[in-house]
Amino acid sequence: MGSDHELLDTLRARLTRLSEQHLMRQRQQVESTCGAQLQVGGHALLAFCSNDYLGLASDTRIAEALAEGASRYGAGSGASHLISGHSAAHARLEVALAEFMAPNLVQGRALYLSSGYMANLAVITALADKHTEIFSEELNHASLIDGARLSRAKISVYPHCDLDALARLLGSSPAQHKLVVTDSVFSMDGDIAPLPGLLSLCEQHGAWLIVDDAHGFGVLGEQGRGALELSALRSPQIVLIGTLSKAAGVAGAFVAAHATVIEWLVQRSRPYIYSTASPPALAHALQTSLKIIASEEGSQRRRLLAERIAQWRHALDLLHWQPLDSSTAIQPVLIGDNQETMAAGRALRERGSWVGSVRPPTVPRGTSRLRVTLSAAHTEAQLDELIVAMQAAEKLTQRIPS
Ligand SMILES: *Cc1c(COP(=O)(O)O)cnc(C)c1O
């Protein structure tokens, strides 16, 4: 009994400390579908905070495919993939993903998993053990960091996008197996990892390259195959993780790699094996999403997104806040202080625009920021509204004379 209360007291004290540091987070209840406009607390807001880069999260064709999948396969899968949960819908999706990604794979195969977080744990824990050294990019997503920790490999963090530092680390490593692990598009910064340079270092040092393309799949490249297509990379030494919850608008993730790697994941990856297969209806819906991404309509959506990115980059001259150097749909504006970042976010919301306010531990201390995310679903006029709101919010929070 006594120790229970001690834990509660500790947690209360920690929560108070978070609050004092302006680090408490709050979940907002969204009452509408995900789109350019969201209904929150009875108010309509323009949303520049989702990862729905192509505007597919509320696409009626995909929602109808989900309903069709539910009526065909029911609600749940009933078991893990290796028992009886692997449905024909999962299998068809994996074939479609492997075909789509084929130009950037060597003897490629794809594996569908319930989430990107799980996929990253699944890949790293299956490929690394205590005889492995993992070379982890400084700004990697939490799931890559957690996967590395869970694997019991030696972890060496290299500075952001620093190929020279990575070359030195690889050169001096005595490890039997080496994995270089990186985001393709950095989720809180929007810049892109130097993948061609990373791959050539891997080839030089006999290392494998693990690429988390959460923010590239569906968005980057002419066909939307993501970061590998953008840089025209193809190697049996690359393991790609793509999420299907962002541009693809549904849920889950896939690993695309050499067939032998995928077979090893099926046989031995604990996060994959010891978890119930996701509802087959999701895999059914994702086949429709993938068709749209790969079609001319997908290209058109990517062009619309590129137009919004260009519009935003052009408008940055009008702002005093410091934008980060990004050419992707993730366009952060650096503020620094936690309290000021929250105040800026509130000021924007009062003007009808919802932008993510990102604080530590998601970003390094002292680098709190507004994270603007753009989508093909946004119109030119909607983005203009955000820019006007930004100018007003900036004056309010920084007291810049008008
Ligand atoms: C969102 C994200 C993930 C996790 O994907 P989920 O499908 O949401 O679990 C992994 N890596 C990166 C870089 C992400 O941004």
CSV table of C-alpha atoms and ligand atoms in Angstrom, one decimal:
chain,number,residue,atom,x,y,z
A,1,MET,CA,0.0,0.0,0.0
A,2,GLY,CA,2.6,2.5,1.1
A,3,SER,CA,4.7,2.1,-2.0
A,4,ASP,CA,1.7,2.6,-4.3
A,5,HIS,CA,1.2,6.0,-2.7
A,6,GLU,CA,4.9,6.8,-3.1
A,7,LEU,CA,4.6,6.1,-6.8
A,8,LEU,CA,1.6,8.4,-7.1
A,9,ASP,CA,3.4,11.2,-5.2
A,10,THR,CA,6.4,10.8,-7.5
A,11,LEU,CA,4.1,11.0,-10.6
A,12,ARG,CA,2.3,14.1,-9.2
A,13,ALA,CA,5.5,15.8,-8.6
A,14,ARG,CA,6.8,15.0,-12.1
A,15,LEU,CA,3.5,16.3,-13.6
A,16,THR,CA,3.8,19.5,-11.7
A,17,ARG,CA,7.3,19.9,-12.9
A,18,LEU,CA,6.2,19.4,-16.6
A,19,SER,CA,3.5,22.0,-16.1
A,20,GLU,CA,6.0,24.5,-14.7
A,21,GLN,CA,8.2,24.0,-17.7
A,22,HIS,CA,5.3,24.5,-20.1
A,23,LEU,CA,5.7,20.9,-21.2
A,24,MET,CA,2.2,19.6,-20.4
A,25,ARG,CA,0.5,18.2,-23.5
A,26,GLN,CA,-3.2,18.1,-24.2
A,27,ARG,CA,-5.2,16.0,-26.6
A,28,GLN,CA,-7.7,17.9,-28.7
A,29,GLN,CA,-10.9,16.2,-29.6
A,30,VAL,CA,-11.5,16.4,-33.3
A,31,GLU,CA,-15.2,16.0,-34.3
A,32,SER,CA,-14.8,15.8,-38.1
A,33,THR,CA,-13.0,13.7,-40.6
A,34,CYS,CA,-9.3,14.6,-41.3
A,35,GLY,CA,-9.1,17.2,-44.0
A,36,ALA,CA,-8.0,20.8,-44.7
A,37,GLN,CA,-10.7,21.9,-42.2
A,38,LEU,CA,-11.3,20.3,-38.8
A,39,GLN,CA,-14.1,20.7,-36.4
A,40,VAL,CA,-12.6,21.1,-32.9
A,41,GLY,CA,-14.6,22.1,-29.8
A,42,GLY,CA,-17.4,23.3,-32.0
A,43,HIS,CA,-15.2,25.5,-34.1
A,44,ALA,CA,-13.9,25.0,-37.6
A,45,LEU,CA,-10.2,25.3,-37.9
A,46,LEU,CA,-7.9,25.2,-41.0
A,47,ALA,CA,-5.6,22.3,-40.2
A,48,PHE,CA,-1.8,22.6,-40.9
A,49,CYS,CA,-0.9,19.9,-38.5
A,50,SER,CA,-1.7,16.5,-39.9
A,51,ASN,CA,0.5,14.2,-42.0
A,52,ASP,CA,-2.3,13.6,-44.5
A,53,TYR,CA,0.0,15.0,-47.3
A,54,LEU,CA,-2.1,13.9,-50.2
A,55,GLY,CA,-5.6,14.5,-48.7
A,56,LEU,CA,-6.4,10.8,-48.8
A,57,ALA,CA,-7.4,10.3,-45.1
A,58,SER,CA,-11.0,11.2,-45.8
A,59,ASP,CA,-11.1,10.0,-49.4
A,60,THR,CA,-14.6,8.4,-49.9
A,61,ARG,CA,-13.3,5.7,-52.3
A,62,ILE,CA,-10.8,4.5,-49.6
A,63,ALA,CA,-13.5,4.8,-46.9
A,64,GLU,CA,-15.8,2.7,-49.1
A,65,ALA,CA,-13.1,0.1,-49.6
A,66,LEU,CA,-12.7,0.0,-45.8
A,67,ALA,CA,-16.4,-0.7,-45.4
A,68,GLU,CA,-16.3,-3.3,-48.2
A,69,GLY,CA,-13.4,-4.9,-46.4
A,70,ALA,CA,-15.2,-4.9,-43.1
A,71,SER,CA,-18.3,-6.6,-44.7
A,72,ARG,CA,-16.1,-9.2,-46.4
A,73,TYR,CA,-13.6,-9.9,-43.6
A,74,GLY,CA,-15.4,-8.6,-40.5
A,75,ALA,CA,-13.9,-6.4,-37.8
A,76,GLY,CA,-10.8,-8.2,-36.5
A,77,SER,CA,-8.3,-10.7,-37.8
A,78,GLY,CA,-8.6,-13.0,-34.8
A,79,ALA,CA,-4.9,-14.0,-34.5
A,80,SER,CA,-1.3,-13.2,-35.3
A,81,HIS,CA,0.0,-13.6,-38.9
A,82,LEU,CA,1.7,-16.9,-38.1
A,83,ILE,CA,-1.3,-18.5,-36.6
A,84,SER,CA,-4.5,-17.7,-38.5
A,85,GLY,CA,-4.7,-13.9,-38.8
A,86,HIS,CA,-2.9,-13.6,-42.2
A,87,SER,CA,-5.8,-12.9,-44.6
A,88,ALA,CA,-6.0,-12.8,-48.3
A,89,ALA,CA,-6.3,-9.0,-48.1
A,90,HIS,CA,-2.9,-8.8,-46.2
A,91,ALA,CA,-1.3,-11.1,-48.8
A,92,ARG,CA,-2.7,-9.1,-51.8
A,93,LEU,CA,-1.5,-5.8,-50.3
A,94,GLU,CA,2.0,-7.2,-49.8
A,95,VAL,CA,2.2,-8.3,-53.4
A,96,ALA,CA,0.9,-4.8,-54.6
A,97,LEU,CA,3.4,-3.0,-52.4
A,98,ALA,CA,6.3,-5.2,-53.7
A,99,GLU,CA,5.3,-4.6,-57.3
A,100,PHE,CA,5.0,-0.8,-56.7
A,101,MET,CA,8.4,-0.6,-55.0
A,102,ALA,CA,10.1,-3.0,-57.4
A,103,PRO,CA,12.1,-0.4,-59.4
A,104,ASN,CA,14.0,0.5,-56.2
A,105,LEU,CA,14.4,-3.1,-54.9
A,106,VAL,CA,16.6,-6.0,-55.7
A,107,GLN,CA,14.7,-9.3,-55.5
A,108,GLY,CA,12.3,-7.4,-53.4
A,109,ARG,CA,9.4,-8.4,-51.2
A,110,ALA,CA,7.2,-6.4,-48.9
A,111,LEU,CA,5.8,-7.1,-45.4
A,112,TYR,CA,2.8,-5.3,-44.0
A,113,LEU,CA,2.7,-4.4,-40.2
A,114,SER,CA,0.2,-2.7,-37.9
A,115,SER,CA,2.1,0.5,-37.5
A,116,GLY,CA,5.3,2.4,-38.4
A,117,TYR,CA,6.4,2.3,-34.7
A,118,MET,CA,6.1,-1.5,-34.8
A,119,ALA,CA,7.8,-1.8,-38.2
A,120,ASN,CA,10.9,0.0,-37.0
A,121,LEU,CA,11.1,-2.1,-33.8
A,122,ALA,CA,10.5,-5.2,-36.0
A,123,VAL,CA,13.3,-4.4,-38.5
A,124,ILE,CA,16.0,-3.3,-36.0
A,125,THR,CA,15.5,-6.0,-33.4
A,126,ALA,CA,15.5,-8.7,-36.1
A,127,LEU,CA,18.6,-7.5,-37.9
A,128,ALA,CA,20.7,-6.4,-34.9
A,129,ASP,CA,22.0,-8.2,-31.8
A,130,LYS,CA,24.9,-7.8,-29.4
A,131,HIS,CA,27.4,-8.4,-32.2
A,132,THR,CA,26.0,-5.4,-34.2
A,133,GLU,CA,26.9,-1.8,-34.1
A,134,ILE,CA,24.1,0.6,-35.0
A,135,PHE,CA,25.0,4.0,-36.5
A,136,SER,CA,22.0,6.1,-35.6
A,137,GLU,CA,21.4,9.6,-37.1
A,138,GLU,CA,21.1,12.2,-34.4
A,139,LEU,CA,17.5,13.3,-35.3
A,140,ASN,CA,16.0,9.9,-35.8
A,141,HIS,CA,12.4,9.2,-34.9
A,142,ALA,CA,11.8,7.8,-31.4
A,143,SER,CA,10.7,4.4,-32.8
A,144,LEU,CA,14.1,3.9,-34.5
A,145,ILE,CA,15.9,4.9,-31.2
A,146,ASP,CA,13.7,2.5,-29.2
A,147,GLY,CA,14.3,-0.3,-31.7
A,148,ALA,CA,18.0,0.2,-31.4
A,149,ARG,CA,17.8,0.1,-27.6
A,150,LEU,CA,15.7,-3.1,-27.6
A,151,SER,CA,18.1,-4.8,-29.9
A,152,ARG,CA,21.0,-4.7,-27.4
A,153,ALA,CA,23.4,-3.6,-30.2
A,154,LYS,CA,26.1,-1.1,-29.6
A,155,ILE,CA,24.7,2.3,-30.6
A,156,SER,CA,26.8,5.2,-32.0
A,157,VAL,CA,24.9,8.4,-32.7
A,158,TYR,CA,26.3,10.5,-35.6
A,159,PRO,CA,25.6,14.2,-36.0
A,160,HIS,CA,22.8,15.3,-38.3
A,161,CYS,CA,23.5,14.6,-41.9
A,162,ASP,CA,27.3,14.4,-41.2
A,163,LEU,CA,28.8,12.0,-43.7
A,164,ASP,CA,32.4,12.6,-42.6
A,165,ALA,CA,31.6,11.8,-39.0
A,166,LEU,CA,29.8,8.7,-40.0
A,167,ALA,CA,32.7,7.6,-42.2
A,168,ARG,CA,35.1,7.9,-39.3
A,169,LEU,CA,32.7,5.9,-37.0
A,170,LEU,CA,32.2,3.2,-39.6
A,171,GLY,CA,36.0,3.0,-40.3
A,172,SER,CA,36.9,2.5,-36.7
A,173,SER,CA,34.2,0.0,-35.9
A,174,PRO,CA,35.3,-3.6,-35.2
A,175,ALA,CA,31.6,-4.8,-35.2
A,176,GLN,CA,30.7,-8.0,-37.1
A,177,HIS,CA,27.5,-6.4,-38.5
A,178,LYS,CA,26.9,-2.7,-39.1
A,179,LEU,CA,23.5,-1.0,-39.6
A,180,VAL,CA,23.2,2.7,-40.5
A,181,VAL,CA,19.7,3.8,-39.5
A,182,THR,CA,18.1,7.1,-40.6
A,183,ASP,CA,14.8,8.9,-41.3
A,184,SER,CA,14.6,9.9,-45.0
A,185,VAL,CA,12.6,13.1,-44.3
A,186,PHE,CA,13.3,14.3,-40.8
A,187,SER,CA,9.9,14.5,-39.1
A,188,MET,CA,10.4,17.6,-37.1
A,189,ASP,CA,12.8,19.5,-39.4
A,190,GLY,CA,11.6,18.6,-42.9
A,191,ASP,CA,15.0,18.2,-44.5
A,192,ILE,CA,16.1,15.1,-46.3
A,193,ALA,CA,18.9,12.7,-45.4
A,194,PRO,CA,21.9,12.5,-47.8
A,195,LEU,CA,20.8,9.0,-48.9
A,196,PRO,CA,23.2,8.5,-51.9
A,197,GLY,CA,26.2,9.4,-49.7
A,198,LEU,CA,24.9,7.2,-46.9
A,199,LEU,CA,24.5,4.2,-49.3
A,200,SER,CA,28.0,4.6,-50.7
A,201,LEU,CA,29.4,4.7,-47.2
A,202,CYS,CA,27.5,1.5,-46.4
A,203,GLU,CA,28.7,-0.2,-49.5
A,204,GLN,CA,32.3,0.8,-48.7
A,205,HIS,CA,32.1,-0.5,-45.1
A,206,GLY,CA,29.9,-3.5,-45.6
A,207,ALA,CA,27.0,-1.9,-43.6
A,208,TRP,CA,23.3,-2.1,-44.2
A,209,LEU,CA,21.2,1.0,-44.7
A,210,ILE,CA,17.8,1.2,-42.8
A,211,VAL,CA,15.6,4.0,-44.1
A,212,ASP,CA,12.5,5.2,-42.4
A,213,ASP,CA,10.5,6.8,-45.2
A,214,ALA,CA,7.4,7.7,-43.1
A,215,HIS,CA,7.2,11.2,-44.6
A,216,GLY,CA,8.5,10.3,-48.1
A,217,PHE,CA,6.3,7.4,-49.2
A,218,GLY,CA,3.5,8.5,-51.5
A,219,VAL,CA,5.0,12.0,-51.6
A,220,LEU,CA,8.5,12.0,-53.0
A,221,GLY,CA,9.4,10.9,-56.5
A,222,GLU,CA,7.4,11.1,-59.7
A,223,GLN,CA,5.5,7.9,-59.0
A,224,GLY,CA,5.4,8.5,-55.2
A,225,ARG,CA,7.6,5.6,-54.3
A,226,GLY,CA,9.4,7.9,-51.9
A,227,ALA,CA,12.9,8.8,-51.0
A,228,LEU,CA,14.5,5.9,-52.9
A,229,GLU,CA,12.8,6.9,-56.1
A,230,LEU,CA,13.8,10.6,-55.6
A,231,SER,CA,17.5,9.7,-55.3
A,232,ALA,CA,17.2,6.8,-57.8
A,233,LEU,CA,18.6,4.3,-55.3
A,234,ARG,CA,18.5,0.6,-55.7
A,235,SER,CA,20.6,-1.8,-53.6
A,236,PRO,CA,20.1,-5.2,-51.8
A,237,GLN,CA,21.7,-3.5,-48.8
A,238,ILE,CA,18.7,-1.2,-48.3
A,239,VAL,CA,15.8,-2.0,-46.0
A,240,LEU,CA,13.0,0.6,-46.4
A,241,ILE,CA,10.2,1.2,-44.0
A,242,GLY,CA,7.2,3.1,-45.4
A,243,THR,CA,4.2,4.1,-43.2
A,244,LEU,CA,0.7,3.8,-44.6
A,245,SER,CA,-0.8,6.2,-42.0
A,246,LYS,CA,0.5,9.4,-43.4
A,247,ALA,CA,0.3,10.1,-47.2
A,248,ALA,CA,-1.5,6.8,-47.8
A,249,GLY,CA,-4.2,8.0,-45.4
A,250,VAL,CA,-5.1,4.7,-43.6
A,251,ALA,CA,-2.9,2.9,-41.0
A,252,GLY,CA,0.0,0.5,-40.8
A,253,ALA,CA,3.4,0.3,-42.4
A,254,PHE,CA,5.4,-1.9,-44.6
A,255,VAL,CA,9.0,-3.1,-44.9
A,256,ALA,CA,10.4,-3.4,-48.4
A,257,ALA,CA,13.7,-5.2,-48.8
A,258,HIS,CA,15.5,-8.2,-50.3
A,259,ALA,CA,13.2,-11.3,-50.0
A,260,THR,CA,15.7,-13.0,-47.7
A,261,VAL,CA,15.5,-10.1,-45.2
A,262,ILE,CA,11.7,-10.2,-45.3
A,263,GLU,CA,11.7,-14.0,-44.8
A,264,TRP,CA,13.9,-13.5,-41.7
A,265,LEU,CA,11.5,-10.9,-40.3
A,266,VAL,CA,8.6,-13.3,-40.7
A,267,GLN,CA,10.5,-16.1,-39.0
A,268,ARG,CA,12.1,-14.2,-36.2
A,269,SER,CA,10.9,-10.6,-35.7
A,270,ARG,CA,9.2,-10.5,-32.3
A,271,PRO,CA,7.1,-7.4,-32.8
A,272,TYR,CA,5.7,-8.9,-35.9
A,273,ILE,CA,5.2,-12.4,-34.6
A,274,TYR,CA,3.8,-11.7,-31.2
A,275,SER,CA,1.1,-9.2,-32.1
A,276,THR,CA,-2.4,-9.8,-33.6
A,277,ALA,CA,-2.6,-9.1,-37.4
A,278,SER,CA,-4.4,-5.7,-38.0
A,279,PRO,CA,-7.9,-5.9,-39.3
A,280,PRO,CA,-7.9,-7.2,-42.9
A,281,ALA,CA,-10.3,-4.4,-43.9
A,282,LEU,CA,-7.4,-2.0,-43.5
A,283,ALA,CA,-5.2,-4.0,-45.9
A,284,HIS,CA,-8.2,-4.1,-48.3
A,285,ALA,CA,-8.6,-0.3,-48.1
A,286,LEU,CA,-4.9,0.3,-48.6
A,287,GLN,CA,-5.0,-1.4,-52.0
A,288,THR,CA,-7.3,1.4,-53.1
A,289,SER,CA,-5.1,4.0,-51.5
A,290,LEU,CA,-2.0,2.5,-53.2
A,291,LYS,CA,-3.8,2.5,-56.6
A,292,ILE,CA,-4.5,6.2,-56.2
A,293,ILE,CA,-0.9,7.0,-55.1
A,294,ALA,CA,0.5,5.2,-58.2
A,295,SER,CA,-2.0,6.7,-60.7
A,296,GLU,CA,-2.0,10.0,-62.7
A,297,GLU,CA,-4.3,11.3,-60.0
A,298,GLY,CA,-1.5,10.6,-57.4
A,299,SER,CA,0.9,12.6,-59.6
A,300,GLN,CA,-1.6,15.4,-59.8
A,301,ARG,CA,-1.9,15.5,-56.0
A,302,ARG,CA,1.9,15.6,-55.6
A,303,ARG,CA,2.0,18.5,-58.0
A,304,LEU,CA,-0.7,20.4,-55.9
A,305,LEU,CA,1.4,19.7,-52.8
A,306,ALA,CA,4.5,21.1,-54.6
A,307,GLU,CA,2.5,24.2,-55.4
A,308,ARG,CA,1.6,24.8,-51.8
A,309,ILE,CA,5.2,24.2,-50.7
A,310,ALA,CA,6.4,26.8,-53.2
A,311,GLN,CA,3.7,29.2,-52.1
A,312,TRP,CA,4.7,28.9,-48.5
A,313,ARG,CA,8.5,29.2,-49.2
A,314,HIS,CA,7.7,32.3,-51.1
A,315,ALA,CA,5.7,33.8,-48.3
A,316,LEU,CA,8.5,33.2,-45.7
A,317,ASP,CA,10.0,36.6,-46.6
A,318,LEU,CA,7.0,38.1,-44.9
A,319,LEU,CA,7.8,36.5,-41.6
A,320,HIS,CA,10.3,37.3,-38.9
A,321,TRP,CA,10.2,33.9,-37.3
A,322,GLN,CA,13.1,31.7,-38.4
A,323,PRO,CA,12.0,29.0,-40.9
A,324,LEU,CA,14.0,25.8,-41.2
A,325,ASP,CA,15.5,24.9,-44.5
A,326,SER,CA,13.1,22.4,-45.9
A,327,SER,CA,11.8,21.6,-49.4
A,328,THR,CA,9.2,19.0,-48.2
A,329,ALA,CA,5.6,19.2,-46.8
A,330,ILE,CA,7.1,19.6,-43.3
A,331,GLN,CA,7.8,23.3,-42.9
A,332,PRO,CA,8.9,24.2,-39.3
A,333,VAL,CA,9.4,27.6,-37.9
A,334,LEU,CA,11.9,27.8,-35.1
A,335,ILE,CA,10.8,29.8,-31.9
A,336,GLY,CA,13.0,28.3,-29.2
A,337,ASP,CA,11.2,29.0,-26.0
A,338,ASN,CA,8.4,26.6,-24.9
A,339,GLN,CA,6.1,29.2,-23.5
A,340,GLU,CA,6.4,31.4,-26.5
A,341,THR,CA,5.8,28.5,-28.9
A,342,MET,CA,2.6,27.6,-27.0
A,343,ALA,CA,1.5,31.3,-27.1
A,344,ALA,CA,2.2,31.4,-30.8
A,345,GLY,CA,0.1,28.3,-31.4
A,346,ARG,CA,-2.8,29.7,-29.4
A,347,ALA,CA,-2.6,33.0,-31.3
A,348,LEU,CA,-2.8,31.1,-34.6
A,349,ARG,CA,-5.8,29.1,-33.3
A,350,GLU,CA,-7.6,32.2,-32.3
A,351,ARG,CA,-7.2,33.3,-36.0
A,352,GLY,CA,-8.6,30.0,-37.2
A,353,SER,CA,-5.4,28.0,-38.1
A,354,TRP,CA,-4.2,24.9,-36.3
A,355,VAL,CA,-0.5,24.3,-36.4
A,356,GLY,CA,1.5,21.8,-34.3
A,357,SER,CA,3.5,23.3,-31.4
A,358,VAL,CA,6.4,21.0,-30.9
A,359,ARG,CA,8.4,20.9,-27.7
A,360,PRO,CA,11.0,18.7,-26.0
A,361,PRO,CA,11.4,15.8,-25.8
A,362,THR,CA,10.1,15.6,-29.4
A,363,VAL,CA,12.8,18.2,-30.4
A,364,PRO,CA,16.0,19.2,-28.6
A,365,ARG,CA,15.7,21.6,-25.7
A,366,GLY,CA,15.7,25.2,-26.7
A,367,THR,CA,14.4,24.4,-30.2
A,368,SER,CA,10.6,24.4,-29.7
A,369,ARG,CA,8.9,25.2,-32.9
A,370,LEU,CA,5.7,25.5,-34.9
A,371,ARG,CA,5.5,22.6,-37.3
A,372,VAL,CA,3.5,23.6,-40.3
A,373,THR,CA,2.5,20.6,-42.5
A,374,LEU,CA,1.1,21.2,-46.0
A,375,SER,CA,-1.2,19.0,-48.0
A,376,ALA,CA,-2.6,18.6,-51.5
A,377,ALA,CA,-5.9,19.2,-49.8
A,378,HIS,CA,-5.1,22.8,-49.0
A,379,THR,CA,-6.2,25.5,-51.4
A,380,GLU,CA,-4.1,28.5,-52.3
A,381,ALA,CA,-6.6,30.7,-50.4
A,382,GLN,CA,-6.5,28.5,-47.3
A,383,LEU,CA,-2.7,28.8,-47.1
A,384,ASP,CA,-2.9,32.5,-47.6
A,385,GLU,CA,-5.1,32.6,-44.5
A,386,LEU,CA,-2.4,30.8,-42.5
A,387,ILE,CA,0.2,33.3,-43.7
A,388,VAL,CA,-1.9,36.3,-42.6
A,389,ALA,CA,-2.6,34.6,-39.3
A,390,MET,CA,1.2,33.9,-38.9
A,391,GLN,CA,2.0,37.6,-39.4
A,392,ALA,CA,-0.6,38.6,-36.8
A,393,ALA,CA,0.5,35.9,-34.3
A,394,GLU,CA,4.1,36.9,-34.7
A,395,LYS,CA,3.4,40.6,-33.9
A,396,LEU,CA,1.4,39.5,-30.8
A,397,THR,CA,3.9,37.1,-29.3
A,398,GLN,CA,7.1,39.0,-30.2
A,399,ARG,CA,5.6,42.5,-29.9
A,400,ILE,CA,7.0,43.4,-33.3
A,401,PRO,CA,6.0,47.0,-34.1
A,402,SER,CA,3.6,47.1,-37.0
B,1,LIG,C1,4.9,8.6,-37.8
B,1,LIG,C2,6.3,8.1,-37.8
B,1,LIG,C3,6.5,6.7,-37.5
B,1,LIG,C4,5.5,5.9,-36.9
B,1,LIG,O1,4.5,5.5,-37.8
B,1,LIG,P1,3.1,5.0,-37.2
B,1,LIG,O2,2.5,4.3,-38.4
B,1,LIG,O3,2.4,6.3,-36.9
B,1,LIG,O4,3.3,4.2,-36.0
B,1,LIG,C5,7.8,6.2,-37.7
B,1,LIG,N1,8.8,7.0,-38.1
B,1,LIG,C6,8.6,8.3,-38.4
B,1,LIG,C7,9.7,9.1,-39.0
B,1,LIG,C8,7.3,8.9,-38.3
B,1,LIG,O5,7.2,10.2,-38.5
